[in-house]
Coordinates of N, CA and C in Angstrom, one line a residue:
S939 N 81.3 36.7 34.9 CA 81.4 35.3 35.5 C 83.1 34.7 36.4
R940 N 83.3 34.5 37.6 CA 84.2 34.3 37.7 C 84.9 33.0 37.6
I941 N 86.3 32.3 37.4 CA 86.6 31.2 36.4 C 86.8 30.4 38.1
S942 N 86.9 29.1 37.4 CA 87.0 28.2 39.1 C 88.6 28.0 38.9
V943 N 88.8 28.0 40.6 CA 90.2 28.5 40.8 C 90.7 26.5 41.5
V944 N 91.7 26.1 41.1 CA 92.6 24.8 41.5 C 93.4 25.2 42.8
H945 N 92.5 24.6 43.8 CA 92.8 24.4 45.4 C 94.0 23.5 45.4
C946 N 95.4 22.8 46.3 CA 95.6 22.1 46.7 C 95.1 21.8 48.4
F947 N 94.7 20.8 48.8 CA 94.2 20.3 49.7 C 94.9 19.1 50.5
H948 N 95.6 19.6 51.0 CA 96.2 18.4 52.4 C 95.8 17.5 53.4
F949 N 96.2 16.9 53.7 CA 95.6 16.5 55.2 C 96.6 15.1 55.2
R950 N 96.9 15.7 56.8 CA 98.0 15.3 57.5 C 97.6 14.7 59.2
G951 N 98.4 13.5 59.8 CA 98.7 13.5 61.1 C 97.5 12.7 61.1
G952 N 96.7 11.7 60.6 CA 95.9 10.7 61.0 C 94.1 11.4 59.8
A953 N 94.3 13.1 59.6 CA 93.1 13.5 59.1 C 92.9 13.3 57.4
E954 N 94.0 12.5 57.4 CA 93.9 12.0 55.2 C 93.0 10.2 55.9
L955 N 92.7 9.7 57.3 CA 91.9 8.6 57.1 C 90.7 8.9 57.0
L956 N 90.2 10.2 56.9 CA 89.1 10.2 56.4 C 88.0 10.7 55.3
F957 N 89.5 10.5 54.9 CA 89.6 10.9 53.4 C 89.9 9.5 52.3
D958 N 90.1 8.7 52.6 CA 90.3 7.4 52.1 C 92.0 7.2 51.5
G959 N 92.6 8.3 53.4 CA 93.7 7.9 53.0 C 94.7 8.9 52.1
V960 N 93.7 9.4 51.3 CA 94.3 10.2 50.1 C 95.1 12.1 50.9
K961 N 96.1 12.0 50.2 CA 96.7 12.9 51.3 C 96.6 14.3 50.7
K962 N 96.7 14.4 49.3 CA 96.5 15.5 48.7 C 95.9 15.3 47.6
H963 N 94.8 17.0 47.6 CA 93.7 17.0 46.5 C 94.0 18.2 46.0
Q964 N 94.0 17.9 44.1 CA 93.7 18.7 43.4 C 91.9 19.2 43.5
V965 N 91.8 20.2 43.7 CA 90.7 20.3 43.5 C 90.2 21.8 42.7
T966 N 89.5 21.3 41.9 CA 88.4 22.5 41.1 C 87.6 23.3 41.6
L967 N 87.0 23.7 42.7 CA 86.1 24.4 43.2 C 85.3 25.1 42.2
P968 N 83.8 24.8 41.8 CA 82.7 25.1 41.1 C 82.8 26.9 41.0
C969 N 82.8 27.5 40.3 CA 82.5 28.8 40.1 C 80.5 29.0 40.8
Q970 N 80.7 30.4 41.6 CA 80.4 31.0 42.0 C 80.2 32.7 42.2
P971 N 78.9 33.9 42.6 CA 79.2 34.4 42.5 C 79.8 35.1 43.5
E972 N 79.8 34.6 44.5 CA 80.7 35.4 46.0 C 82.4 34.1 45.7
P973 N 83.3 34.9 45.8 CA 84.1 34.6 46.4 C 84.4 33.3 47.4
W974 N 85.1 32.3 47.2 CA 85.0 31.0 48.3 C 85.5 31.9 49.9
D975 N 84.8 31.5 50.6 CA 85.6 31.9 51.9 C 85.9 30.0 52.4
I976 N 87.0 30.1 53.4 CA 86.8 29.0 54.4 C 85.7 28.4 54.7
R977 N 84.9 29.2 55.0 CA 83.4 28.7 56.3 C 82.6 27.3 54.4
N978 N 82.8 28.1 53.6 CA 82.6 27.5 52.5 C 82.4 26.4 51.7
L979 N 84.0 26.2 52.1 CA 85.2 25.6 51.7 C 85.1 24.5 52.3
L980 N 84.4 24.6 53.5 CA 84.2 23.2 54.8 C 83.2 22.9 54.7
K981 N 81.8 23.0 54.3 CA 80.5 22.7 53.6 C 80.8 21.6 52.6
W982 N 81.9 22.0 51.6 CA 81.9 21.9 50.3 C 83.1 20.0 50.6
I983 N 83.9 20.7 51.1 CA 84.9 19.5 51.8 C 83.7 18.3 51.8
K984 N 83.3 18.2 53.6 CA 81.9 17.2 53.8 C 81.1 17.1 53.1
Q985 N 81.0 17.8 52.4 CA 80.1 17.2 51.0 C 80.1 16.3 50.0
N986 N 81.8 16.7 49.5 CA 82.3 16.4 48.0 C 83.6 15.2 48.9
L987 N 84.5 15.9 49.5 CA 85.2 15.0 50.1 C 85.4 13.6 51.0
L988 N 84.9 14.1 52.3 CA 84.9 12.7 53.3 C 84.3 12.2 52.8
K989 N 84.9 11.1 53.5 CA 84.4 9.4 53.2 C 83.4 8.9 54.2
E990 N 84.0 9.8 55.5 CA 83.6 9.0 56.2 C 83.6 9.8 57.4
R991 N 82.7 9.4 58.9 CA 82.8 9.9 59.5 C 83.1 11.8 59.9
P992 N 82.2 12.3 59.2 CA 82.4 13.9 59.3 C 82.6 14.4 60.8
E993 N 82.1 14.4 61.8 CA 82.3 14.7 63.2 C 83.7 14.5 63.9
L994 N 84.6 13.7 62.9 CA 86.2 13.8 63.5 C 86.3 15.1 62.7
F995 N 86.2 15.7 61.6 CA 86.7 16.4 61.1 C 86.2 17.6 61.4
M996 N 84.9 17.7 61.3 CA 83.7 18.7 61.2 C 83.4 18.7 62.4
Q997 N 83.2 20.3 63.2 CA 82.3 20.8 64.7 C 81.1 21.4 64.2
G998 N 79.9 21.7 64.2 CA 79.6 23.0 63.4 C 79.8 23.0 61.8
E999 N 80.0 24.5 61.7 CA 80.7 24.8 60.6 C 81.9 24.9 60.1
S1000 N 82.4 24.0 61.0 CA 84.2 25.0 61.5 C 84.8 23.3 61.4
V1001 N 86.2 23.2 61.5 CA 87.1 22.0 62.1 C 87.0 21.8 63.2
R1002 N 86.8 20.7 63.6 CA 86.8 20.5 64.9 C 88.1 20.4 66.0
P1003 N 88.3 21.3 66.5 CA 89.3 21.4 68.0 C 90.1 20.0 67.7
G1004 N 91.8 21.0 67.3 CA 92.6 19.2 67.8 C 92.8 19.4 66.1
I1005 N 92.7 20.1 64.9 CA 92.7 20.1 63.9 C 93.5 21.0 63.3
L1006 N 94.3 21.2 63.0 CA 95.3 22.2 62.7 C 94.8 22.7 61.6
V1007 N 95.0 23.9 61.0 CA 94.4 24.6 59.6 C 95.8 25.2 59.0
L1008 N 95.8 24.8 57.9 CA 97.6 25.7 57.7 C 97.0 26.8 56.2
I1009 N 96.7 27.6 55.9 CA 96.9 28.8 54.6 C 97.9 29.2 54.1
N1010 N 98.8 28.0 52.9 CA 99.5 28.7 52.6 C 100.7 29.0 53.7
E1011 N 101.3 27.1 54.8 CA 102.0 27.2 56.1 C 101.5 28.7 56.6
A1012 N 100.8 29.1 56.7 CA 101.3 30.2 57.6 C 99.0 29.8 58.9
D1013 N 99.2 30.0 59.9 CA 98.4 29.4 60.5 C 97.0 30.6 60.7
W1014 N 95.5 29.5 59.9 CA 94.7 30.3 59.7 C 94.2 31.1 60.5
E1015 N 94.1 31.2 61.8 CA 93.9 32.6 62.8 C 94.4 33.6 62.2
L1016 N 95.3 33.6 61.8 CA 96.5 35.0 61.7 C 95.4 35.8 60.1
M1017 N 95.0 34.4 59.3 CA 94.1 35.1 58.1 C 92.6 35.0 58.4
G1018 N 92.4 34.8 59.6 CA 90.7 35.8 59.5 C 89.8 34.2 59.6
E1019 N 90.5 32.9 59.8 CA 89.8 31.7 60.2 C 88.6 31.5 58.9
L1020 N 87.9 31.1 59.4 CA 86.5 30.8 58.6 C 86.0 32.0 57.3
D1021 N 86.4 33.0 57.8 CA 86.5 34.3 56.2 C 86.8 34.5 55.6
Y1022 N 88.2 34.0 55.8 CA 89.3 34.0 54.9 C 88.8 33.5 53.6
K1023 N 89.1 34.5 52.7 CA 88.9 34.4 51.3 C 89.8 33.4 50.3
L1024 N 89.3 32.2 49.6 CA 90.6 31.5 49.0 C 91.0 32.2 48.0
Q1025 N 92.2 32.4 47.4 CA 92.8 33.2 46.3 C 93.0 31.6 45.4
D1026 N 93.2 32.2 44.0 CA 94.3 30.7 42.9 C 94.8 30.4 43.5
Q1027 N 95.2 29.3 42.9 CA 96.1 28.7 43.7 C 97.1 27.8 45.0
D1028 N 96.1 28.3 46.1 CA 96.3 28.5 48.0 C 96.2 27.2 47.7
N1029 N 97.5 27.1 48.6 CA 97.8 25.8 49.6 C 96.9 25.6 50.5
V1030 N 95.9 24.0 51.0 CA 95.4 24.7 52.1 C 95.4 23.4 53.0
L1031 N 96.4 23.1 54.6 CA 96.4 21.7 54.8 C 95.7 21.6 56.4
F1032 N 95.6 20.3 56.3 CA 94.6 20.2 57.7 C 95.5 18.8 58.3
I1033 N 95.8 19.3 59.7 CA 96.3 18.1 60.4 C 96.1 17.6 61.3
S1034 N 95.6 17.0 61.9 CA 95.2 16.2 62.2 C 95.7 16.1 64.0
T1035 N 95.7 16.7 65.7 CA 96.9 16.7 65.8 C 96.2 15.8 66.9
L1036 N 95.1 15.3 67.2 CA 94.2 14.1 67.8 C 95.1 12.8 67.4
H1037 N 95.6 12.3 68.6 CA 96.2 10.6 68.4 C 95.3 9.9 69.1
G1038 N 95.5 8.6 68.7 CA 95.0 7.8 69.7 C 93.3 7.2 69.3
G1039 N 92.8 6.3 69.5 CA 91.3 6.3 68.6 C 90.5 6.2 70.2

């Protein structure tokens, strides 16, 4: 069985407001037979971390336009986006580039 892995998620640029203002989350994801990818991770975040207004963070199964996702400081577009398989100790950073209300 796979060991659960610890990940660090950061929310910035206003995205943290959807998570009770908490900018940094240390998370141990539950074990599952398949490696975690970003698609499953977003689903998990929506169910477990997101406190309010999920439509401001998610659109369909991805993040909404205007939210930048960095995996270990690299743009997730270079990493395969939703299909990127999380590695142990990965840092995932979500930055909202949308301002105003």
